[in-house]
Short mmCIF file of C-alpha atoms in Angstrom, two decimals:
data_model
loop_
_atom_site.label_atom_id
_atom_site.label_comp_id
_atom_site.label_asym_id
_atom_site.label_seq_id
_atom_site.Cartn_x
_atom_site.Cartn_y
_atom_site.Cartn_z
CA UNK A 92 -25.87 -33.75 -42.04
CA UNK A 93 -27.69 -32.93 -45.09
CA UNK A 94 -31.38 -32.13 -45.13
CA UNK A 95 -33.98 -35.15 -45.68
CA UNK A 96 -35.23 -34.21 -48.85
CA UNK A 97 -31.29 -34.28 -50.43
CA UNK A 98 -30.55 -38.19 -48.20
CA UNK A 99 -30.50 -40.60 -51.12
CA UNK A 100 -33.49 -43.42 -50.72
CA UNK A 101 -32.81 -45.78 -47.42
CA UNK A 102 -33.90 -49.50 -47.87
CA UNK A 103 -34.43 -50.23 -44.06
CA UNK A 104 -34.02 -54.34 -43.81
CA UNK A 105 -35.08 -56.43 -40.25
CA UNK A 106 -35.80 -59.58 -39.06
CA UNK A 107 -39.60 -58.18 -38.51
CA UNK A 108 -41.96 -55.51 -38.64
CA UNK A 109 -44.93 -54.73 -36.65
CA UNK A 110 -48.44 -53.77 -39.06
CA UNK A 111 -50.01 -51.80 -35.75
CA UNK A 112 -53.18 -52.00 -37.31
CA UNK A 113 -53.13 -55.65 -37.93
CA UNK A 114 -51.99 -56.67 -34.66
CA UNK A 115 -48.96 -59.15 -36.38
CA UNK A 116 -45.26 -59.08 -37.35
CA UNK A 117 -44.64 -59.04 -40.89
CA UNK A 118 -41.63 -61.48 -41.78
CA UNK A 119 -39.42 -60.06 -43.05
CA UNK A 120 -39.01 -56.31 -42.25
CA UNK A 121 -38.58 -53.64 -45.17
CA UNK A 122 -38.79 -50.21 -45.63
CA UNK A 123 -37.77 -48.03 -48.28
CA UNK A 124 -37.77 -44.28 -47.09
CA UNK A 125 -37.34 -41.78 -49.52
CA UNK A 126 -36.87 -38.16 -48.14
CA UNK A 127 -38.58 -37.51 -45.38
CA UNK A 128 -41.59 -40.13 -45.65
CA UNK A 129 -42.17 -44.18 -46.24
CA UNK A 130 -42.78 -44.53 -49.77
CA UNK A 131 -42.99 -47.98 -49.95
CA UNK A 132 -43.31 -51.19 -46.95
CA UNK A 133 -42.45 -55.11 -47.51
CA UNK A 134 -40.44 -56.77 -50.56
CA UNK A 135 -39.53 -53.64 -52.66
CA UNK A 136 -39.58 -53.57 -56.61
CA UNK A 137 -37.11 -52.19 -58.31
CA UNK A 138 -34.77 -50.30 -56.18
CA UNK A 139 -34.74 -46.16 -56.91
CA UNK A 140 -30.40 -45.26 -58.04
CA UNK A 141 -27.95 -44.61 -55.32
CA UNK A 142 -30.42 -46.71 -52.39
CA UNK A 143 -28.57 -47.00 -49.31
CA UNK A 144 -29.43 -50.33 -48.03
CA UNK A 145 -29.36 -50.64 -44.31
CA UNK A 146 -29.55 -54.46 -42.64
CA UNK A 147 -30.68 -53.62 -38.95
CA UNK A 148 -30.21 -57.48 -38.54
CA UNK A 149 -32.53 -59.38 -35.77
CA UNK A 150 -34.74 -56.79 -34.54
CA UNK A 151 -38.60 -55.28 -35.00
CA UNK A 152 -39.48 -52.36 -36.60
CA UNK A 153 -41.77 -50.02 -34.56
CA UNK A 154 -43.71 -46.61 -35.64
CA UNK A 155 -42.02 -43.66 -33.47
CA UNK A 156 -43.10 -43.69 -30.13
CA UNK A 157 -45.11 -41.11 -28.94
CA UNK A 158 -44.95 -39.87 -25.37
CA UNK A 159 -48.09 -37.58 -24.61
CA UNK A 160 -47.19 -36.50 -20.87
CA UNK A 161 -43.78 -34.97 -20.61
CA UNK A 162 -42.28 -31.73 -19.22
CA UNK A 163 -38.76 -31.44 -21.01
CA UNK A 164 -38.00 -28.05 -18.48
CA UNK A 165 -37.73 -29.83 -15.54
CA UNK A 166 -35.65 -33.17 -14.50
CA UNK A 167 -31.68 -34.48 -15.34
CA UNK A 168 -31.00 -37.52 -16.51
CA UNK A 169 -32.84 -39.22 -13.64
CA UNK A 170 -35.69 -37.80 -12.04
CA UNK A 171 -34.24 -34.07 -10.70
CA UNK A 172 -31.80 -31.26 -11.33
CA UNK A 173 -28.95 -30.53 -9.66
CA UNK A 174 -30.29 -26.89 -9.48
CA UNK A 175 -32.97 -26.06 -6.91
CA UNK A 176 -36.44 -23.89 -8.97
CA UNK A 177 -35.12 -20.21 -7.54
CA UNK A 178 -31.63 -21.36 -9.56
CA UNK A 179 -32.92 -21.72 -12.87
CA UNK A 180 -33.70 -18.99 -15.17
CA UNK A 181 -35.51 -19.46 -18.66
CA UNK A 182 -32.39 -19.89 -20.19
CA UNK A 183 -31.30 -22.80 -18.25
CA UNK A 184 -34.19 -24.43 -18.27
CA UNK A 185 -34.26 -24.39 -22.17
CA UNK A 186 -30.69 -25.72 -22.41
CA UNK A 187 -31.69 -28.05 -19.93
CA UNK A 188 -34.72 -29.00 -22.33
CA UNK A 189 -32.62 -29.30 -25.10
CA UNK A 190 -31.06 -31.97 -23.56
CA UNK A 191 -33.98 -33.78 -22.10
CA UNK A 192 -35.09 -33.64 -25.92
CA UNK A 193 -32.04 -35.19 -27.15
CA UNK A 194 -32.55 -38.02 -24.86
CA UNK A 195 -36.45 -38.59 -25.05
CA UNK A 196 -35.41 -39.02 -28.98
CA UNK A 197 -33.10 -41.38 -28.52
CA UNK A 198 -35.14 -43.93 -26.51
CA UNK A 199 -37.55 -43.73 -29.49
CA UNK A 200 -39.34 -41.18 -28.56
CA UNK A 201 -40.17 -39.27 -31.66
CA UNK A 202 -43.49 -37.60 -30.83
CA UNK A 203 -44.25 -35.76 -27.88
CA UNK A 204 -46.67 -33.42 -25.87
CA UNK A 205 -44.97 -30.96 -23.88
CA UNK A 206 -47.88 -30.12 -21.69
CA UNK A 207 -47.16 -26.87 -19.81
CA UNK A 208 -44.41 -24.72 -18.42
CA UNK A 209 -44.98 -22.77 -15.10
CA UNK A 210 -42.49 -20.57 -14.30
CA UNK A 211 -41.56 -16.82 -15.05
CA UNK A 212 -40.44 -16.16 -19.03
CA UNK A 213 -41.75 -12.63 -19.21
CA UNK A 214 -44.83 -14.56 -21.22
CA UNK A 215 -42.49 -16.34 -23.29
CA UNK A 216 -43.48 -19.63 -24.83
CA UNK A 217 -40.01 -21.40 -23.88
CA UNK A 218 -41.44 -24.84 -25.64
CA UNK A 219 -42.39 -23.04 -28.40
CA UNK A 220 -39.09 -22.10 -29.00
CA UNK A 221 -37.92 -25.58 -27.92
CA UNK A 222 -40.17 -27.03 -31.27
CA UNK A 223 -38.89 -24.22 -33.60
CA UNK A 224 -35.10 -25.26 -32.95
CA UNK A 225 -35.94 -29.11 -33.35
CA UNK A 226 -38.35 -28.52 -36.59
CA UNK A 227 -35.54 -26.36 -38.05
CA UNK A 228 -32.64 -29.35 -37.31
CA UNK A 229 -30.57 -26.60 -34.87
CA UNK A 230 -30.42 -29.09 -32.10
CA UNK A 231 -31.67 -32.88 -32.20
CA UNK A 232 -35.50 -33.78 -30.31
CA UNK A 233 -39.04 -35.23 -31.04
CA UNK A 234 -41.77 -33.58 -32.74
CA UNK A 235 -42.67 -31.06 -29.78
CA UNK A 236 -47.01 -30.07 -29.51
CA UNK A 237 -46.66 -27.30 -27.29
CA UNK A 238 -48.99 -26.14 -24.86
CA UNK A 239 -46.26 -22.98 -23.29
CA UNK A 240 -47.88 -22.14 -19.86
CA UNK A 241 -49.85 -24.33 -18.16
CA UNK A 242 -52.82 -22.36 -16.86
CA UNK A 243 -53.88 -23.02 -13.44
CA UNK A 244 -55.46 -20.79 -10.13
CA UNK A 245 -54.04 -18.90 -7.79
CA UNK A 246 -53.00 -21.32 -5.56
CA UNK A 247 -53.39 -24.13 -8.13
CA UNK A 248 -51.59 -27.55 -8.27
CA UNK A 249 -49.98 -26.09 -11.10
CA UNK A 250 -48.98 -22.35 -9.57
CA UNK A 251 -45.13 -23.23 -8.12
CA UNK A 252 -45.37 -20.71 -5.52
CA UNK A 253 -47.91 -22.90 -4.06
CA UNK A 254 -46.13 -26.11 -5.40
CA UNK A 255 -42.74 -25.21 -3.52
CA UNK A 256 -44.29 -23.72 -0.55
CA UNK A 257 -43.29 -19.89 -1.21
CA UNK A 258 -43.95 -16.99 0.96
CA UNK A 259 -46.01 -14.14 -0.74
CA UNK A 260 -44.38 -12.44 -3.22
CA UNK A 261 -41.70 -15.19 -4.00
CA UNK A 262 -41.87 -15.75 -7.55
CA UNK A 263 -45.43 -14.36 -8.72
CA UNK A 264 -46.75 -14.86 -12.07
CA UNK A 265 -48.80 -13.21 -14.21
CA UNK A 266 -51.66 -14.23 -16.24
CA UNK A 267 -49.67 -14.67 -19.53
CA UNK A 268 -47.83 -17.06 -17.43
CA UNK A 269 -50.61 -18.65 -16.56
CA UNK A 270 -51.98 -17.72 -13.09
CA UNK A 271 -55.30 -16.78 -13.87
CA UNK A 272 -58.79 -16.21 -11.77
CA UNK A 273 -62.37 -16.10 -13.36
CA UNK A 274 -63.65 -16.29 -16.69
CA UNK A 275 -62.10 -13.19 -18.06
CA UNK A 276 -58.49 -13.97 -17.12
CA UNK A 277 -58.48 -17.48 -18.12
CA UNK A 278 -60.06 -16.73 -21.62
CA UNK A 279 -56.90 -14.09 -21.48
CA UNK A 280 -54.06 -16.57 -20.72
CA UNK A 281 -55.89 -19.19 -23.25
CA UNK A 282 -55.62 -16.49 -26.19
CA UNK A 283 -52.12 -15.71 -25.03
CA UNK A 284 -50.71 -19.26 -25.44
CA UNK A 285 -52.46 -19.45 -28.55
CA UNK A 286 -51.03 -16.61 -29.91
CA UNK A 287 -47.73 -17.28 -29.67
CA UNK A 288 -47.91 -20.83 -30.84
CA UNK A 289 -49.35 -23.52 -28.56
CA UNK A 290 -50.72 -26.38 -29.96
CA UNK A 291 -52.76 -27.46 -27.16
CA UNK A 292 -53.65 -25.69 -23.85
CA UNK A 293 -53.08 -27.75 -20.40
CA UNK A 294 -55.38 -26.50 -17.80
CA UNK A 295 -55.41 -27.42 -14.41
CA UNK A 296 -58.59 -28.50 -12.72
CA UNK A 297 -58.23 -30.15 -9.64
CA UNK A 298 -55.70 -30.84 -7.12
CA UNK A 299 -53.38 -33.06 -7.42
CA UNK A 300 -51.55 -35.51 -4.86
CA UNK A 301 -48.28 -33.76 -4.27
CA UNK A 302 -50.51 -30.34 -3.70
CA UNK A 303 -49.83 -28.39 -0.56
CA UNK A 304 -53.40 -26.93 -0.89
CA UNK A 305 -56.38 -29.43 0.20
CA UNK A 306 -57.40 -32.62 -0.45
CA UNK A 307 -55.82 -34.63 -3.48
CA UNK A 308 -58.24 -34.66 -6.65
CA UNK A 309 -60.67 -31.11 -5.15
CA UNK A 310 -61.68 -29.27 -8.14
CA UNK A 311 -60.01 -26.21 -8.61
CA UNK A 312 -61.56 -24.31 -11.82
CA UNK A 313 -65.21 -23.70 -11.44
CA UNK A 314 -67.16 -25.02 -14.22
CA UNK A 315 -67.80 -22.09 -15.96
CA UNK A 316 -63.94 -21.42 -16.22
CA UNK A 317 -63.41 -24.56 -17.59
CA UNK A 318 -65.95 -24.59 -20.51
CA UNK A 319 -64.46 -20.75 -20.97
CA UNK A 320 -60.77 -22.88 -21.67
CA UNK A 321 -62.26 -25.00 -24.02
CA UNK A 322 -64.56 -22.34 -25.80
CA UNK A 323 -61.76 -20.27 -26.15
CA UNK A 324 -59.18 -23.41 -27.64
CA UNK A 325 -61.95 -25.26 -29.51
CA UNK A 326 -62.93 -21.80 -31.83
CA UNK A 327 -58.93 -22.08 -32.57
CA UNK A 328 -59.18 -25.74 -33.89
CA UNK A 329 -56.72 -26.97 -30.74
CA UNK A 330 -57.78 -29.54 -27.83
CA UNK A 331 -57.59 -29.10 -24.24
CA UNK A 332 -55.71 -31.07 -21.64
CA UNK A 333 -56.73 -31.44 -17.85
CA UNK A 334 -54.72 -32.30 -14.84
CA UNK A 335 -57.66 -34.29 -13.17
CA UNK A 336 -57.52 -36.36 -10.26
CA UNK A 337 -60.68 -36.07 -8.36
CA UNK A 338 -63.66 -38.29 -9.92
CA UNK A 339 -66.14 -35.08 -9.58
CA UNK A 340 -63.38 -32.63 -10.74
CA UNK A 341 -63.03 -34.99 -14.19
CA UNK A 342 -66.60 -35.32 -14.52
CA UNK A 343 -67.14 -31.57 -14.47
CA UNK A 344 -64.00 -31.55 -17.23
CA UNK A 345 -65.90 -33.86 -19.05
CA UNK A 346 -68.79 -32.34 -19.38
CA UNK A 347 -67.19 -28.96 -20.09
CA UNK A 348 -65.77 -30.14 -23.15
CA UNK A 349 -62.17 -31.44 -21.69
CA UNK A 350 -60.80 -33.52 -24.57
CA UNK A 351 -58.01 -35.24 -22.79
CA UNK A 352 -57.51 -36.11 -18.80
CA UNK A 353 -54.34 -36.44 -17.60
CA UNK A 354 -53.75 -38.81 -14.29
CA UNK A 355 -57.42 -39.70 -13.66
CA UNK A 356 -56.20 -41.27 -10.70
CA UNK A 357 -59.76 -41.29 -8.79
CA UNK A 358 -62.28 -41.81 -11.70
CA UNK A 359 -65.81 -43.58 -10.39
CA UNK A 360 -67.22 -46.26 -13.45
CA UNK A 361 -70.04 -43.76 -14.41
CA UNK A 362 -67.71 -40.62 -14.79
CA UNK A 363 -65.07 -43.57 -16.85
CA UNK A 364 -68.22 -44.70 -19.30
CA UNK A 365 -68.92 -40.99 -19.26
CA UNK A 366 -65.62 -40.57 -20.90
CA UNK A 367 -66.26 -43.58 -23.20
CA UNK A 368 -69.84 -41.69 -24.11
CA UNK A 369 -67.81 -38.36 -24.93
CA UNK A 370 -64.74 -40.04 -26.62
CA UNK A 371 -62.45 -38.36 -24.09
CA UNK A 372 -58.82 -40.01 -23.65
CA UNK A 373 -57.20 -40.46 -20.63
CA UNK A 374 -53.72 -40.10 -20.26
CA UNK A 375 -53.05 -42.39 -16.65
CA UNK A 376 -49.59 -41.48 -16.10
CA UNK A 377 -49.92 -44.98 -14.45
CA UNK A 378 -46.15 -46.35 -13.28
CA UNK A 379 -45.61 -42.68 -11.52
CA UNK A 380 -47.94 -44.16 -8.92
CA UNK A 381 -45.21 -47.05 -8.32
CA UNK A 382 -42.18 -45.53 -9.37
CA UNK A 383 -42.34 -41.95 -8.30
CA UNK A 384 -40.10 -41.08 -5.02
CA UNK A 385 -41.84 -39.49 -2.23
CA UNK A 386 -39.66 -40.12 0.38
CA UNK A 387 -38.27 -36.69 0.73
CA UNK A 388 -41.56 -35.06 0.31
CA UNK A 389 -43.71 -33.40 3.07
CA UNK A 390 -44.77 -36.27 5.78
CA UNK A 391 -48.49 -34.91 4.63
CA UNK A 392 -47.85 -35.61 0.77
CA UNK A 393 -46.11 -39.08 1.69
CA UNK A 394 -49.76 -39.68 3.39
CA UNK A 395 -51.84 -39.22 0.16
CA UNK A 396 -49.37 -40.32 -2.10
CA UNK A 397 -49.91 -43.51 0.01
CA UNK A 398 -53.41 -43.18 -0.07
CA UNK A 399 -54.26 -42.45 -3.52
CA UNK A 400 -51.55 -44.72 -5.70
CA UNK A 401 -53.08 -48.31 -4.57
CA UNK A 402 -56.72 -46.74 -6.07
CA UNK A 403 -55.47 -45.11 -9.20
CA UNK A 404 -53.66 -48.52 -10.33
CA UNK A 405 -56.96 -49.93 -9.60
CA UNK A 406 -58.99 -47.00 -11.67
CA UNK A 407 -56.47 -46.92 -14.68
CA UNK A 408 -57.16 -50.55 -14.85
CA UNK A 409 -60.93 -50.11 -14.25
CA UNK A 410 -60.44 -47.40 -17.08
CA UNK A 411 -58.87 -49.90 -19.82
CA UNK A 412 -61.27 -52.54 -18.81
CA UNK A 413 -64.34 -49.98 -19.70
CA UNK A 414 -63.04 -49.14 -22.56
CA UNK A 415 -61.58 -45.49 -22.20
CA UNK A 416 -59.03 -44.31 -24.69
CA UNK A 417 -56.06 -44.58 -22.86
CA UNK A 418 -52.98 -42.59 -25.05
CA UNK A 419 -48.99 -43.42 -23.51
CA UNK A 420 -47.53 -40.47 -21.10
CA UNK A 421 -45.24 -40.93 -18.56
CA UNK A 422 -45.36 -37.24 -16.89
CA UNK A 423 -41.58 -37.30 -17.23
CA UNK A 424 -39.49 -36.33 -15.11
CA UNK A 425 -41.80 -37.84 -12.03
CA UNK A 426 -40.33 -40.60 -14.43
CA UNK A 427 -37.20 -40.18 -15.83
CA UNK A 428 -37.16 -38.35 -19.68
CA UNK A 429 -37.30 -41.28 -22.13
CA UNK A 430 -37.98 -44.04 -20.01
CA UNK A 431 -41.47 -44.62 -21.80
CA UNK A 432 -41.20 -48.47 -21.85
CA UNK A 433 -41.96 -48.56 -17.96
CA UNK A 434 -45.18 -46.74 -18.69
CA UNK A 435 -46.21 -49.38 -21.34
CA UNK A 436 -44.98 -52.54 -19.23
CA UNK A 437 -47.42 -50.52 -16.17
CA UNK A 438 -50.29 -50.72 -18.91
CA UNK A 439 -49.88 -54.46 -19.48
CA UNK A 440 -49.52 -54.93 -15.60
CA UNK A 441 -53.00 -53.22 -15.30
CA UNK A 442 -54.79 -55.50 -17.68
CA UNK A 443 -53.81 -54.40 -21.52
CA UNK A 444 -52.24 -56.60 -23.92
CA UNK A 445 -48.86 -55.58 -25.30
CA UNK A 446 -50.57 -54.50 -28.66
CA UNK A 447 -52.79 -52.42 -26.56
CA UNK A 448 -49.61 -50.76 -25.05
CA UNK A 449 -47.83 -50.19 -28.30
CA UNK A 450 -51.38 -48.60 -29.92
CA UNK A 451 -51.39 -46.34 -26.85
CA UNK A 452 -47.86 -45.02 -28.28
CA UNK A 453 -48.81 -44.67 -31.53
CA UNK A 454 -52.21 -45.04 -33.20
CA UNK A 455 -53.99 -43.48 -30.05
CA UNK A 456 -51.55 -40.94 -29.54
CA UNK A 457 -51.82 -39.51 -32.88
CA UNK A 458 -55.62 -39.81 -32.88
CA UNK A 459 -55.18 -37.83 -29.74
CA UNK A 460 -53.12 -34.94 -31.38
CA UNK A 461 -55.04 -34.94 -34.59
CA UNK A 462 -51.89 -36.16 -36.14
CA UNK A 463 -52.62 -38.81 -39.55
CA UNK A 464 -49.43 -38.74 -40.85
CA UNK A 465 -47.74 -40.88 -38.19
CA UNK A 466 -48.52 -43.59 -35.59
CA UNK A 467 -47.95 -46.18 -38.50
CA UNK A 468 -45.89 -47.87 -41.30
CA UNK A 469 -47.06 -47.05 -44.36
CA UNK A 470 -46.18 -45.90 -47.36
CA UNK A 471 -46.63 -42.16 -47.56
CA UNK A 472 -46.38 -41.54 -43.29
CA UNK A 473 -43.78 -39.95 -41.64
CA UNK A 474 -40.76 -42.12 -41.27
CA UNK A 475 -40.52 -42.43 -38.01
CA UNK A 476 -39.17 -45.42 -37.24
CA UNK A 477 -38.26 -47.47 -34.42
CA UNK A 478 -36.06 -50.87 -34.12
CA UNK A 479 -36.22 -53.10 -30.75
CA UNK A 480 -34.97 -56.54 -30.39
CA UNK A 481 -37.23 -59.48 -30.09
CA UNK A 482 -41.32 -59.50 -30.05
CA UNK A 483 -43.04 -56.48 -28.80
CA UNK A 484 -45.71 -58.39 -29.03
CA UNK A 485 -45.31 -61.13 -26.05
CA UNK A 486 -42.61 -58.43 -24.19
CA UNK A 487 -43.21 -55.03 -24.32
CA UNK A 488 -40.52 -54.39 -22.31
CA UNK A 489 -38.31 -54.84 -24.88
CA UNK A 490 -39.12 -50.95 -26.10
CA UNK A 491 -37.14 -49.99 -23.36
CA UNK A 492 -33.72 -51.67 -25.69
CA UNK A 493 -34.11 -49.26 -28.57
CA UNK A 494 -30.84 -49.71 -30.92
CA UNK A 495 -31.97 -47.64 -33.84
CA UNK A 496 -33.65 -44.31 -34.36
CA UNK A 497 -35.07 -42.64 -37.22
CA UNK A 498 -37.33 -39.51 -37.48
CA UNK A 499 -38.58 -37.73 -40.48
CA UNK A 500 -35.92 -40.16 -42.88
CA UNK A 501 -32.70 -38.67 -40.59
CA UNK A 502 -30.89 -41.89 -38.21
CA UNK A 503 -30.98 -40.14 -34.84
CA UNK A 504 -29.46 -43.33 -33.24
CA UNK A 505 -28.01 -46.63 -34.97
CA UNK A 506 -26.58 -49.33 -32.71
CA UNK A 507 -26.60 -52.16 -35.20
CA UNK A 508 -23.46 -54.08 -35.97
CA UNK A 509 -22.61 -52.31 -39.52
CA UNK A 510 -22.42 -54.87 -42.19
#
């Protein structure tokens, strides 16, 4: 495959193609991509020599998804791994990444945030390394931001010794891998992902409902560790994500500078307008509290899991309602890697309108990673384009059909009939 910048010029031709910003289809759908980027959208002038023209026939042209909750380390093609965590060494779990990545891309996935590893790599950033070999076309994936270890507390919903249950000494991590206690530590394992090329830092700072360690949503930073996070990752220029659950624990985020909270899953209104007030996003994870199996898990989780989904449907939809930006993540693999299109058909279910949905993919999620060069189609973006049959617009399940990929002006996937 040759590099994008030697592809001759692609004139991309559909039945329709969605202005994101507008809200409408535009009848019919044309692209011309030249190199890597959209150079020019609708009926084109005169055609550039050697334009490949490309009918994709009766479908919708989409900006590349963007998927802003996914771990590409963990998970097979459904929701687990043949392997059990004591089985899988850093090299495993990066070939088993690579082809998590493969398959997020294919389902249209072209953007996403890989938002923490924790697991022992010696302090290697294993999704660093993951983006590197994408960005340099050695093996095919989305656009990786990389956040390398998540950073949690001893004993944090994020520290697997606690996660699986493990006796002392199973497993520990160190601080680089981010287990880290007080101010000084956690400004230490912030510097350390940043230094070796995260993007944004995940930090974990309550409980969560599949926790072995008290009840679901208990903060588990202290305040003053949390503004330290965001000190530290703000004075680099890069945002901080939260696993939040408890409506205290993401009002202390909030207030300590959080910019993104994943799950939310027990926000109160005032902490929600709060977030409205500060311009904080929310990323609800929202269908992993129908779709996620439990049934094998501890009697005790089963209980909150129980407990806690009915009321997080209720506050995601509480959270859209009030106004919160709310940016797409599924929190793959508690749903399966690429399966994005039930986490926008769970948005419309809690009260947005398929545009909504599709902006939480795209416009939102880029606004979220700082990213203006995508989210849209327009001339002199990213082309990153999606095609889906039928109207995204009244069905947003059809984003779950994706016959044709492109990222960056390089077809990752064409099922079209070839003319």
């Amino acid at each position: 495959m040759r590099p994008p910048g030697e592809q001759p010029p692609v004139l991309l031709r559909a039945a329709r193609l969605l202005d994101i910003d507008k809200g409408e289809l535009v009848e019919p759908g044309r692209l011309l991509v030249t190199g890597e980027h959209i150079t020019e959208v609708g009926p084109p002038g005169r055609l550039p020599e050697a334009t490949v023209v490309r009918d994709l026939g009766d479908v919708t042209l989409l900006p590349g998804l963007m998927d802003m909750e996914v771990n590409l380390f963990l998970g097979g093609p459904d929701h687990r791994s043949p392997l059990i965590p004591v089985q899988e060494d850093p090299a495993v779990r990066t070939l088993r990444a690579a082809a998590n990545a493969r398959r997020t891309l294919r389902r249209g996935y072209t953007t996403v945030r890989n938002l923490g590893l924790f697991v022992q790599t010696g302090g290697v950033l294993l999704d660093v390394a993951l983006k590197k070999a994408i960005d340099l076309g050695w093996i095919e994936g989305p656009r990786v931001v990389p956040a390398g270890h998540a950073i949690a507390p001893t004993g944090g919903h994020l520290d697997p010794t606690m996660f699986q249950a493990f006796a002392p000494g199973v497993l520990p991590l160190t601080v680089q891998e981010g287990i880290a206690d007080g101010v000084a530590q956690v400004r230490k394992a912030v510097r350390h992902q940043l230094k070796y090329g995260a993007r944004v830092i995940k930090v974990c700072a309550s409980n969560g409902v599949m926790s072995h360690t008290g009840p679901a949503g208990a903060q588990q930073y202290s305040d003053e560790e949390l503004r330290a996070a965001v000190d530290e990752a703000h004075r680099a220029g890069v945002k901080v994500a939260a696993h939040c659950m408890g409506d205290s624990a993401i009002r202390a985020a909030v207030e300590a500078g959080i910019d993104c909270i994943e799950h939310g899953f027990l926000a109160s209104d005032a902490t929600l307008d709060l977030m409205v007030e500060r311009g904080t996003f929310l990323v609800a994870t929202t269908y992993l509290t129908e779709g996620m199996k439990t049934e094998h898990a501890d009697p005790v989780l089963r209980a909150k899991a129980a407990d806690v989904f009915p009321r997080a449907r209720e506050s995601t939809a509480r959270a859209i309602r009030r106004g919160v930006k709310v940016a797409l993540g599924t929190d793959a693999p508690a749903v399966p890697h690429g399966r994005g299109a039930l986490e926008l058909c769970a948005l419309v279910d809690r009260g947005m309108r398929p545009l909504q949905a599709l902006r939480a993919a795209t416009t939102v999620a880029a606004d979220l990673i700082d990213a203006d060069d995508r989210g849209r189609l327009e001339p002199g973006l990213l082309a990153d384009v999606v095609a889906v049959p039928g109207d995204p617009l009244t069905d947003v399940s059809v984003t779950g059909r994706v016959t044709f990929v492109m990222k960056g002006g390089q077809v990752y996937r064409d099922d079209t009939p070839q003319s």
